[in-house]
Coordinates of C-alpha atoms and ligand atoms in Angstrom, one line a residue:
X184 CA 0.0 0.0 0.0
X185 CA 1.6 3.3 -1.2
X186 CA 0.5 6.9 -1.0
X187 CA 0.0 9.7 -3.6
X188 CA 0.0 13.4 -3.0
X189 CA -3.4 15.2 -3.4
X190 CA -1.6 17.8 -5.6
X191 CA 0.7 15.6 -7.7
X192 CA -0.3 12.1 -8.7
X193 CA 3.3 11.1 -9.7
X194 CA 4.4 11.5 -6.1
X195 CA 4.5 7.9 -4.7
X196 CA 5.7 7.3 -1.2
X197 CA 5.5 4.4 1.3
X198 CA 3.5 4.6 4.5
X199 CA 6.6 5.3 6.6
X200 CA 7.7 8.1 4.2
X201 CA 4.2 9.6 4.4
X202 CA 4.3 9.6 8.2
X203 CA 7.9 10.8 8.5
X204 CA 7.4 13.6 6.0
X205 CA 3.9 14.7 7.1
X206 CA 3.2 16.8 4.0
X207 CA 4.3 16.4 0.4
X208 CA 6.9 18.6 -1.1
X209 CA 4.5 20.6 -3.2
X210 CA 2.2 21.2 -0.3
X211 CA -0.2 18.3 -0.9
X212 CA -1.5 15.8 1.6
X213 CA -0.7 12.1 1.4
X214 CA -3.6 9.8 0.4
X215 CA -3.7 6.0 0.1
X216 CA -3.5 4.8 -3.5
X217 CA -6.3 2.3 -2.9
X218 CA -8.4 1.2 0.1
X219 CA -8.8 -2.2 1.6
X220 CA -12.4 -3.5 1.3
X221 CA -14.1 -5.2 4.2
X222 CA -17.1 -7.5 3.6
X223 CA -19.8 -8.0 6.2
X224 CA -18.0 -11.2 7.2
X225 CA -14.8 -9.2 7.7
X226 CA -16.7 -6.8 9.9
X227 CA -18.2 -9.6 11.9
X228 CA -14.7 -11.0 12.4
X229 CA -13.5 -7.6 13.6
X230 CA -16.4 -7.6 16.0
X231 CA -15.1 -10.7 17.7
X232 CA -11.8 -8.8 18.5
X233 CA -11.2 -6.2 21.2
X234 CA -10.3 -2.6 20.3
X235 CA -6.6 -3.4 20.0
X236 CA -7.2 -6.4 17.8
X237 CA -9.4 -4.3 15.5
X238 CA -6.8 -1.6 15.3
X239 CA -4.0 -4.1 14.4
X240 CA -6.0 -5.5 11.5
X241 CA -6.8 -2.1 10.1
X242 CA -3.3 -0.7 10.6
X243 CA -1.8 -3.7 8.9
X244 CA -3.9 -3.1 5.8
X245 CA -2.5 0.5 5.5
X246 CA 1.0 0.4 6.8
X247 CA 2.6 -1.7 4.0
X248 CA 6.2 -1.3 5.1
X249 CA 5.6 -2.0 8.8
X250 CA 6.1 -5.4 10.2
X251 CA 3.3 -7.1 12.2
X252 CA 5.4 -6.8 15.3
X253 CA 5.9 -3.1 14.8
X254 CA 2.2 -2.6 14.5
X255 CA 1.4 -4.8 17.5
X256 CA 4.0 -2.9 19.7
X257 CA 2.6 0.5 18.7
X258 CA -1.1 -0.5 19.3
X259 CA -0.3 -2.2 22.6
X260 CA 1.7 0.7 23.8
X261 CA -1.0 3.3 22.9
X262 CA -4.4 1.9 23.9
X263 CA -3.9 0.6 27.4
X264 CA -6.5 0.5 30.1
X265 CA -4.1 2.5 32.2
X266 CA -4.2 5.4 29.7
X267 CA -7.8 5.2 28.6
X268 CA -9.5 4.1 31.8
X269 CA -10.8 0.8 30.4
X270 CA -10.0 -1.9 27.9
X271 CA -12.2 -0.1 25.3
X272 CA -10.7 3.3 24.8
X273 CA -13.8 4.5 22.8
X274 CA -17.0 3.3 24.6
X275 CA -20.5 4.3 23.6
X276 CA -23.3 5.8 25.7
X277 CA -26.7 5.1 24.2
X278 CA -29.3 7.8 24.4
X279 CA -32.9 7.4 23.0
X280 CA -34.6 10.7 22.9
X281 CA -38.0 10.9 21.2
X282 CA -37.8 9.1 17.9
X283 CA -34.0 9.5 17.7
X284 CA -31.4 6.9 18.7
X285 CA -28.0 8.5 19.5
X286 CA -25.0 6.3 20.1
X287 CA -22.6 8.8 21.7
X288 CA -19.1 7.6 20.9
X289 CA -16.9 8.9 23.7
X290 CA -13.5 9.6 22.3
X291 CA -12.2 11.5 25.3
X292 CA -11.3 8.9 27.9
X293 CA -7.5 9.3 27.2
X294 CA -4.9 11.1 29.2
X295 CA -5.8 14.7 28.1
X296 CA -9.6 14.2 28.0
X297 CA -10.0 15.2 24.4
X298 CA -10.4 13.0 21.3
X299 CA -6.9 14.0 19.9
X300 CA -5.5 11.4 22.3
X301 CA -7.0 8.7 20.1
X302 CA -4.4 9.6 17.4
X303 CA -1.7 11.3 19.4
X304 CA -1.2 8.3 21.8
X305 CA -0.1 6.1 18.8
X306 CA 1.5 8.7 16.4
X307 CA 4.8 8.8 18.4
X308 CA 5.2 5.1 18.0
X309 CA 4.3 5.1 14.3
X310 CA 6.6 8.2 13.7
X311 CA 9.7 6.8 15.5
X312 CA 9.3 3.6 13.6
X313 CA 8.8 5.5 10.3
X314 CA 11.9 7.6 11.0
X315 CA 14.0 4.6 11.7
X316 CA 13.1 3.2 8.3
X317 CA 13.6 6.5 6.4
X318 CA 16.2 8.5 8.4
X319 CA 17.7 5.9 10.6
X320 CA 19.2 6.8 14.0
X321 CA 18.2 10.4 14.0
X322 CA 16.4 11.9 17.0
X323 CA 13.1 13.6 16.0
X324 CA 12.5 17.1 17.4
X325 CA 8.7 17.7 17.3
X326 CA 7.7 21.4 17.3
X327 CA 4.1 22.2 18.0
X328 CA 2.2 25.5 18.0
X329 CA -1.1 25.0 19.8
X330 CA -4.2 26.9 20.7
X331 CA -4.8 24.4 23.5
X332 CA -5.9 20.8 23.0
X333 CA -3.3 19.6 20.4
X334 CA -0.3 20.8 22.5
X335 CA -1.3 18.8 25.6
X336 CA -2.3 15.7 23.6
X337 CA 1.0 15.8 21.7
X338 CA 3.0 16.3 25.0
X339 CA 1.3 13.3 26.6
X340 CA 1.8 11.2 23.5
X341 CA 5.5 11.9 23.0
X342 CA 6.4 12.0 26.7
X343 CA 9.4 9.8 27.4
X344 CA 9.2 8.1 23.9
X345 CA 12.8 7.1 23.0
X346 CA 14.3 9.0 20.1
X347 CA 12.0 12.0 20.4
X348 CA 12.0 15.5 21.9
X349 CA 8.9 17.7 21.9
X350 CA 8.6 21.5 22.3
X351 CA 5.2 23.1 22.5
X352 CA 4.5 26.8 22.0
X353 CA 1.2 28.4 23.1
X354 CA 0.0 32.0 23.1
X355 CA 0.4 33.3 26.6
X356 CA -3.1 34.7 26.8
X357 CA -4.8 32.5 24.2
X358 CA -5.5 29.3 26.1
X359 CA -8.0 28.4 29.0
X360 CA -6.7 28.3 32.6
X361 CA -7.2 24.5 32.6
X362 CA -5.3 24.1 29.3
X363 CA -2.4 26.3 30.6
X364 CA -2.2 24.3 33.8
X365 CA -2.3 21.0 31.8
X366 CA 0.7 22.1 29.8
X367 CA 2.7 23.9 32.5
X368 CA 2.7 20.8 34.7
X369 CA 3.6 18.4 32.0
X370 CA 5.8 15.5 33.1
X371 CA 8.5 13.7 31.1
X372 CA 12.2 14.0 30.4
X373 CA 12.0 15.0 26.8
X374 CA 9.4 17.8 26.9
X375 CA 9.5 21.6 26.9
X376 CA 6.6 24.1 27.0
X377 CA 7.0 27.8 26.2
X378 CA 4.5 30.6 26.3
X379 CA 4.7 33.0 23.4
X380 CA 4.0 36.8 23.6
X381 CA 1.4 36.9 20.9
X382 CA -1.6 35.0 19.6
X383 CA -1.9 31.5 18.1
X384 CA -1.0 32.7 14.6
X385 CA 2.2 34.3 15.9
X386 CA 3.1 31.0 17.6
X387 CA 2.3 29.1 14.4
X388 CA 4.3 31.5 12.2
X389 CA 7.2 31.2 14.6
X390 CA 7.2 27.4 14.4
X391 CA 6.9 27.4 10.6
X392 CA 9.9 29.8 10.3
X393 CA 12.0 27.5 12.5
X394 CA 11.0 24.4 10.4
X395 CA 12.2 26.1 7.2
X396 CA 15.3 27.9 8.6
X397 CA 18.3 26.2 6.9
X398 CA 20.9 27.3 9.5
X399 CA 18.9 25.7 12.3
X400 CA 18.2 22.6 10.2
X401 CA 22.0 22.2 9.5
X402 CA 22.8 22.6 13.2
X403 CA 20.3 19.9 14.1
X404 CA 21.7 17.6 11.4
X405 CA 25.2 18.1 12.8
X406 CA 23.8 16.9 16.1
X407 CA 22.1 13.9 14.6
X408 CA 18.6 15.4 15.0
X409 CA 15.8 16.4 12.6
X410 CA 12.6 18.4 12.9
X411 CA 9.3 16.6 12.5
X412 CA 5.7 17.4 13.0
X413 CA 2.6 16.0 14.8
X414 CA 0.3 18.1 12.7
X415 CA -3.3 17.0 12.1
X416 CA -2.7 16.6 8.4
X417 CA -0.2 13.7 9.0
X418 CA -1.6 10.4 7.7
X419 CA -0.4 8.9 11.0
X420 CA -3.0 11.0 12.8
X421 CA -5.9 10.2 10.4
X422 CA -5.5 6.4 10.2
X423 CA -6.0 5.8 14.0
X424 CA -9.3 7.7 13.6
X425 CA -10.6 5.2 11.0
X426 CA -10.4 2.4 13.6
X427 CA -12.9 3.8 16.1
X428 CA -15.7 4.1 13.5
X429 CA -15.3 0.4 12.7
X430 CA -15.0 -0.3 16.4
X431 CA -18.2 1.6 17.2
X432 CA -20.1 -0.4 14.6
X433 CA -18.7 -3.6 16.0
X434 CA -19.7 -2.7 19.5
X435 CA -23.2 -1.7 18.3
X436 CA -23.5 -5.1 16.6
X437 CA -22.3 -6.9 19.8
X438 CA -24.7 -5.0 21.9
X439 CA -27.6 -5.8 19.7
X440 CA -28.3 -2.1 18.7
X441 CA -28.0 -2.9 15.0
X442 CA -28.0 -6.0 12.8
X443 CA -25.1 -6.8 10.4
X444 CA -25.4 -4.6 7.3
X445 CA -27.6 -2.0 8.9
X446 CA -26.6 1.5 8.0
X447 CA -25.7 4.2 10.5
X448 CA -25.4 8.0 10.2
X449 CA -22.3 9.6 11.5
X450 CA -22.4 13.0 13.2
X451 CA -19.1 14.9 13.8
X452 CA -18.3 18.3 15.4
X453 CA -15.8 19.5 12.8
X454 CA -12.8 21.8 12.7
X455 CA -10.0 20.7 10.5
X456 CA -12.1 18.0 8.9
X457 CA -9.9 15.1 10.1
X458 CA -12.4 13.2 12.3
X459 CA -15.2 13.3 9.8
X460 CA -12.9 12.4 6.9
X461 CA -11.8 9.3 8.8
X462 CA -15.5 8.1 8.8
X463 CA -15.6 8.8 5.1
X464 CA -12.6 6.5 4.6
X465 CA -14.3 3.9 6.8
X466 CA -17.4 4.0 4.5
X467 CA -15.3 3.5 1.4
X468 CA -13.7 0.5 3.1
X469 CA -17.2 -1.1 3.6
X470 CA -18.6 0.4 6.7
X471 CA -22.4 0.8 6.1
X472 CA -22.9 4.6 6.4
X473 CA -26.0 6.4 5.1
X474 CA -25.1 10.1 5.8
X475 CA -22.2 12.2 7.2
X476 CA -23.5 15.0 9.2
X477 CA -20.9 17.8 9.5
X478 CA -21.5 20.1 12.5
X479 CA -19.9 23.5 12.8
X480 CA -20.2 26.3 15.3
X481 CA -20.6 30.0 14.2
X482 CA -17.5 29.6 12.1
X483 CA -19.7 27.9 9.6
X484 CA -17.5 27.8 6.5
X485 CA -18.2 24.1 6.0
X486 CA -21.9 24.4 6.3
X487 CA -21.9 26.9 3.5
X488 CA -19.5 24.8 1.4
X489 CA -21.7 21.7 1.7
X490 CA -24.8 23.7 0.9
X491 CA -23.4 25.7 -2.0
X492 CA -20.3 24.1 -3.3
X493 CA -18.3 27.3 -2.7
X494 CA -15.6 27.4 0.0
X495 CA -15.1 31.0 1.1
X496 CA -12.7 31.7 3.9
X497 CA -13.2 35.4 3.7
X498 CA -15.6 35.9 6.6
X499 CA -15.7 37.1 10.2
X500 CA -13.8 34.8 12.6
X501 CA -15.7 34.1 15.8
X502 CA -14.2 33.1 19.1
X503 CA -16.7 30.6 20.6
X504 CA -17.2 28.3 23.5
X505 CA -16.2 25.3 21.3
X506 CA -12.8 26.7 20.5
X507 CA -11.3 23.6 18.9
X508 CA -13.7 24.2 16.0
X509 CA -12.8 27.8 15.6
X510 CA -11.2 27.4 12.2
X511 CA -11.7 28.9 8.8
X512 CA -9.4 26.7 6.7
X513 CA -10.2 23.0 7.2
X514 CA -7.0 21.4 5.9
X515 CA -8.2 17.8 5.6
X516 CA -11.1 18.8 3.2
X517 CA -8.4 18.7 0.5
X518 CA -8.3 14.9 0.9
X519 CA -12.1 14.6 0.4
X520 CA -11.9 16.7 -2.8
X521 CA -9.2 14.4 -4.1
X522 CA -11.4 11.4 -3.6
X523 CA -14.6 13.0 -4.9
X524 CA -12.8 14.0 -8.1
X525 CA -11.5 10.4 -8.4
X526 CA -8.0 11.5 -7.8
X527 CA -7.8 14.6 -10.0
X528 CA -4.7 16.1 -8.4
X529 CA -4.5 19.0 -11.0
X530 CA -8.0 20.1 -10.2
X531 CA -7.4 19.9 -6.4
X532 CA -4.1 21.8 -6.7
X533 CA -6.0 24.5 -8.7
X534 CA -8.7 24.9 -6.1
X535 CA -6.1 25.1 -3.3
X536 CA -4.2 27.8 -5.3
X537 CA -7.5 29.7 -5.6
X538 CA -8.1 29.4 -1.9
X539 CA -4.7 30.8 -1.0
X540 CA -4.9 33.5 -3.7
X541 CA -8.5 34.7 -3.8
X542 CA -9.7 33.2 -0.6
X543 CA -12.4 31.0 -2.3
X544 CA -13.1 28.3 -4.8
X545 CA -16.1 26.6 -6.2
X546 CA -16.2 22.8 -7.0
X547 CA -17.8 21.5 -10.2
X548 CA -21.3 20.0 -10.5
X549 CA -20.1 16.5 -10.3
X550 CA -18.4 17.0 -7.0
X551 CA -21.3 19.0 -5.7
X552 CA -23.7 16.1 -6.6
X553 CA -21.5 13.7 -4.6
X554 CA -21.4 16.0 -1.7
X555 CA -25.2 16.3 -1.7
X556 CA -25.6 12.6 -1.7
X557 CA -23.3 11.9 1.2
X558 CA -23.1 15.0 3.4
X559 CA -25.3 17.2 5.4
X560 CA -23.9 20.4 6.9
X561 CA -25.3 22.5 9.7
X562 CA -24.2 24.8 12.5
X563 CA -25.1 26.0 16.0
X564 CA -24.2 29.2 17.8
X565 CA -23.0 29.5 21.5
X566 CA -26.5 30.1 22.9
X567 CA -27.9 27.0 21.3
X568 CA -24.9 25.0 22.2
X569 CA -25.5 25.8 25.9
X570 CA -29.2 25.2 25.5
X571 CA -28.4 21.7 24.0
X572 CA -26.1 20.9 27.0
X573 CA -28.9 21.9 29.4
X574 CA -31.6 19.9 27.6
X575 CA -29.6 16.8 27.2
X576 CA -28.6 16.9 30.8
X577 CA -32.1 17.7 32.1
X578 CA -34.0 15.3 29.8
X579 CA -31.6 12.5 29.3
X580 CA -29.3 12.9 32.3
X581 CA -26.3 13.0 30.0
X582 CA -23.6 15.6 30.5
X583 CA -21.7 16.6 27.3
X584 CA -19.1 19.2 26.4
X585 CA -19.6 22.2 24.2
X586 CA -18.2 20.5 21.0
X587 CA -20.4 17.4 21.4
X588 CA -23.4 19.7 22.0
X589 CA -22.8 21.3 18.7
X590 CA -23.0 17.9 17.0
X591 CA -26.2 16.9 19.0
X592 CA -27.9 20.2 18.0
X593 CA -27.1 19.9 14.3
X594 CA -28.2 16.2 14.4
X595 CA -31.6 17.3 15.8
X596 CA -31.8 19.9 13.0
X597 CA -31.1 17.2 10.5
X598 CA -33.8 14.8 11.9
X599 CA -36.3 17.6 12.0
X600 CA -35.6 18.5 8.4
X601 CA -35.4 15.0 6.9
X602 CA -37.2 12.6 9.3
X603 CA -34.3 10.3 8.8
X604 CA -34.0 8.3 12.0
X605 CA -31.2 5.9 10.9
X606 CA -29.3 5.1 14.1
X607 CA -26.7 7.8 14.6
X608 CA -23.2 7.7 15.9
X609 CA -22.3 11.0 17.5
X610 CA -18.6 11.7 17.9
X611 CA -18.1 13.1 21.4
X612 CA -14.8 14.9 21.3
X613 CA -14.1 16.2 24.8
X614 CA -14.9 15.7 28.4
X615 CA -17.3 18.2 29.8
X616 CA -14.8 19.0 32.5
X617 CA -12.4 20.4 29.9
X618 CA -14.8 23.2 29.3
X619 CA -16.2 23.4 32.9
X620 CA -17.2 27.1 32.8
X621 CA -19.4 26.9 29.7
X622 CA -20.9 23.6 30.8
X623 CA -21.6 24.7 34.3
X624 CA -23.2 27.9 33.1
X625 CA -25.5 25.7 30.9
X626 CA -26.7 23.3 33.7
X627 CA -26.8 25.6 36.7
X628 CA -28.3 29.0 37.1
X629 CA -26.4 29.9 40.4
X630 CA -23.5 32.4 40.4
X631 CA -20.3 30.7 39.2
X632 CA -17.2 30.4 41.4
X633 CA -14.3 32.4 40.0
X634 CA -11.6 29.7 40.1
X635 CA -11.4 27.0 37.4
X636 CA -10.9 24.2 39.9
X637 CA -13.8 25.4 42.0
X638 CA -15.9 25.3 38.9
X639 CA -14.8 21.7 38.2
X640 CA -15.8 20.7 41.7
X641 CA -19.1 22.5 41.5
X642 CA -19.9 20.8 38.2
X643 CA -19.1 17.4 39.8
X644 CA -21.2 18.1 42.9
X645 CA -24.1 19.5 40.8
X646 CA -24.3 16.7 38.2
X647 CA -23.0 13.8 40.4
X648 CA -20.5 12.9 37.7
X649 CA -16.8 12.2 38.5
X650 CA -14.0 14.6 37.6
X651 CA -11.7 12.7 35.2
X652 CA -8.6 11.7 37.1
X653 CA -6.1 13.5 34.8
X654 CA -7.9 16.8 35.4
X655 CA -8.5 16.2 39.1
X656 CA -4.8 15.6 39.7
X657 CA -3.8 18.9 38.1
X658 CA -4.8 20.9 41.0
X659 CA -1.9 19.8 43.1
X660 CA 0.6 19.1 40.3
X661 CA 3.9 20.9 40.3
X662 CA 4.4 23.6 37.7
X663 CA 7.5 22.8 35.7
X664 CA 7.4 25.3 32.8
X665 CA 7.1 29.1 33.3
X666 CA 9.3 30.3 30.4
X667 CA 7.8 33.1 28.2
X668 CA 9.5 34.5 25.1
X669 CA 8.9 36.7 22.1
X670 CA 8.4 35.2 18.7
X671 CA 11.8 36.5 17.7
X672 CA 13.4 34.6 20.5
X673 CA 11.9 31.2 19.6
X674 CA 14.8 29.9 17.5
X675 CA 17.3 30.7 20.3
X676 CA 15.0 28.9 22.8
X677 CA 14.7 25.8 20.6
X678 CA 18.5 25.5 20.3
X679 CA 19.2 26.1 24.0
X680 CA 16.7 23.5 25.0
X681 CA 18.5 21.0 22.8
X682 CA 21.9 22.2 24.2
X683 CA 23.0 23.2 20.7
X684 CA 25.3 26.2 20.4
Ligands
LIG161 C1 -9.8 19.1 17.4 C2 -11.2 19.0 17.9 C3 -12.3 19.0 17.1 C4 -12.2 19.1 15.6 O1 -11.8 17.9 15.0 P1 -11.3 17.9 13.4 O2 -10.7 16.6 13.2 O3 -10.2 19.0 13.4 O4 -12.4 18.2 12.6 C5 -13.5 18.9 17.7 N1 -13.7 18.8 19.1 C6 -12.6 18.8 19.9 C7 -12.8 18.8 21.3 C8 -11.3 18.9 19.3 O5 -10.2 18.9 20.2

């Protein structure tokens, strides 16, 4: 199984090259040349396995130049009961409300309480193995600019993984108090965390400049190191997400919620389009899916795209209570366009050039027709997000976070419009405790305590739900990282932390 670039079909790389490189030289994303196809019998066989067994089978079909043992080691190291709270890292809560059946796929039981753990717990293992095949013996220096969730999930994933160092930069005033505390108290011998004077874009620009600075790259090479990325467009982050859609279907089969071959709808709170794209790959591999429901917050660029066929990033940017979806350029959409044009790299490259030049592009009728057949797009503002949290809690006794609430709200809009009550899998992407303030406001009308941890305790007392252990332990954790620097100082800080002159 090899991979092409979405912008150049003559680019052909192996799985380990795709993962080690992250992005293709001309800026395209790596996509599999073909997909494995699973029959119903294959899916039933997967259903007889546990999560790790399902993951191993699916990984083996995509990672052509990995040995069975390498895949096994990676999966076994990533999805442990210790890290995810139980043997199934992605359990389902079933909610039947009116005529709708929602299977809430909880993807946030990992060490940082957000769904990014599902990919970032395994990526370091896939990446170090990929690097040993392609750039043997070099230490990988992972640089991450984060607006919150990714940084912490990457730190936890790479913590004490041999052959790696990780440095995370976050905007000093751009993350929540809980996110800041999660990062500042990070454990591990190979991690550094630095606050940047500036916003997320400044941090991101600073990291990109270091990645492409030839002086710094040469210095790293002299010291037997190289830069690498844990970015969400890396194939090594997308592939692990395909697994949990199959796993959810298997669990629903085993629990008698569906019969073999029954279709499901998939509902995903969407930002960079990675999570929902993984379910699209799953369908193309044989998972019976009827409709993909793409849920956005007020940054509804994808809703408009799905409705009109025009992607237009020139619009007001909103800061919302579902911040991980505050995004106007959904990078992984490029992969969907590639597949919907049957691999027309020239066309995709043209649209991407228009997007960066003019800020917009319009797909052709053929692609629009395929979008219409498969996707539904909708959005939900902050007020309705909180209303949904409140209703779900009061009527169904289920507490969800702000991102998941966006998905539930858009799903209800979809059912109201279409009367389609196909069983729905709702991707639940964060623990409610990660966004305690907005969730507490939604479920309780009393005055809120000022301190973040007091809010967490109050939410737990009010809803009689437990605070996830990784968040509870933060209160008394020791702060290890207090360094702040300007964007200009970032290169110096990187070299110093690597003890390179
Ligand atoms: C990253 C994130 C999302 C968006 O996922 P994409 O794969 O980027 O679409 C949604 N919810 C939460 C909590 C996230 O951290």
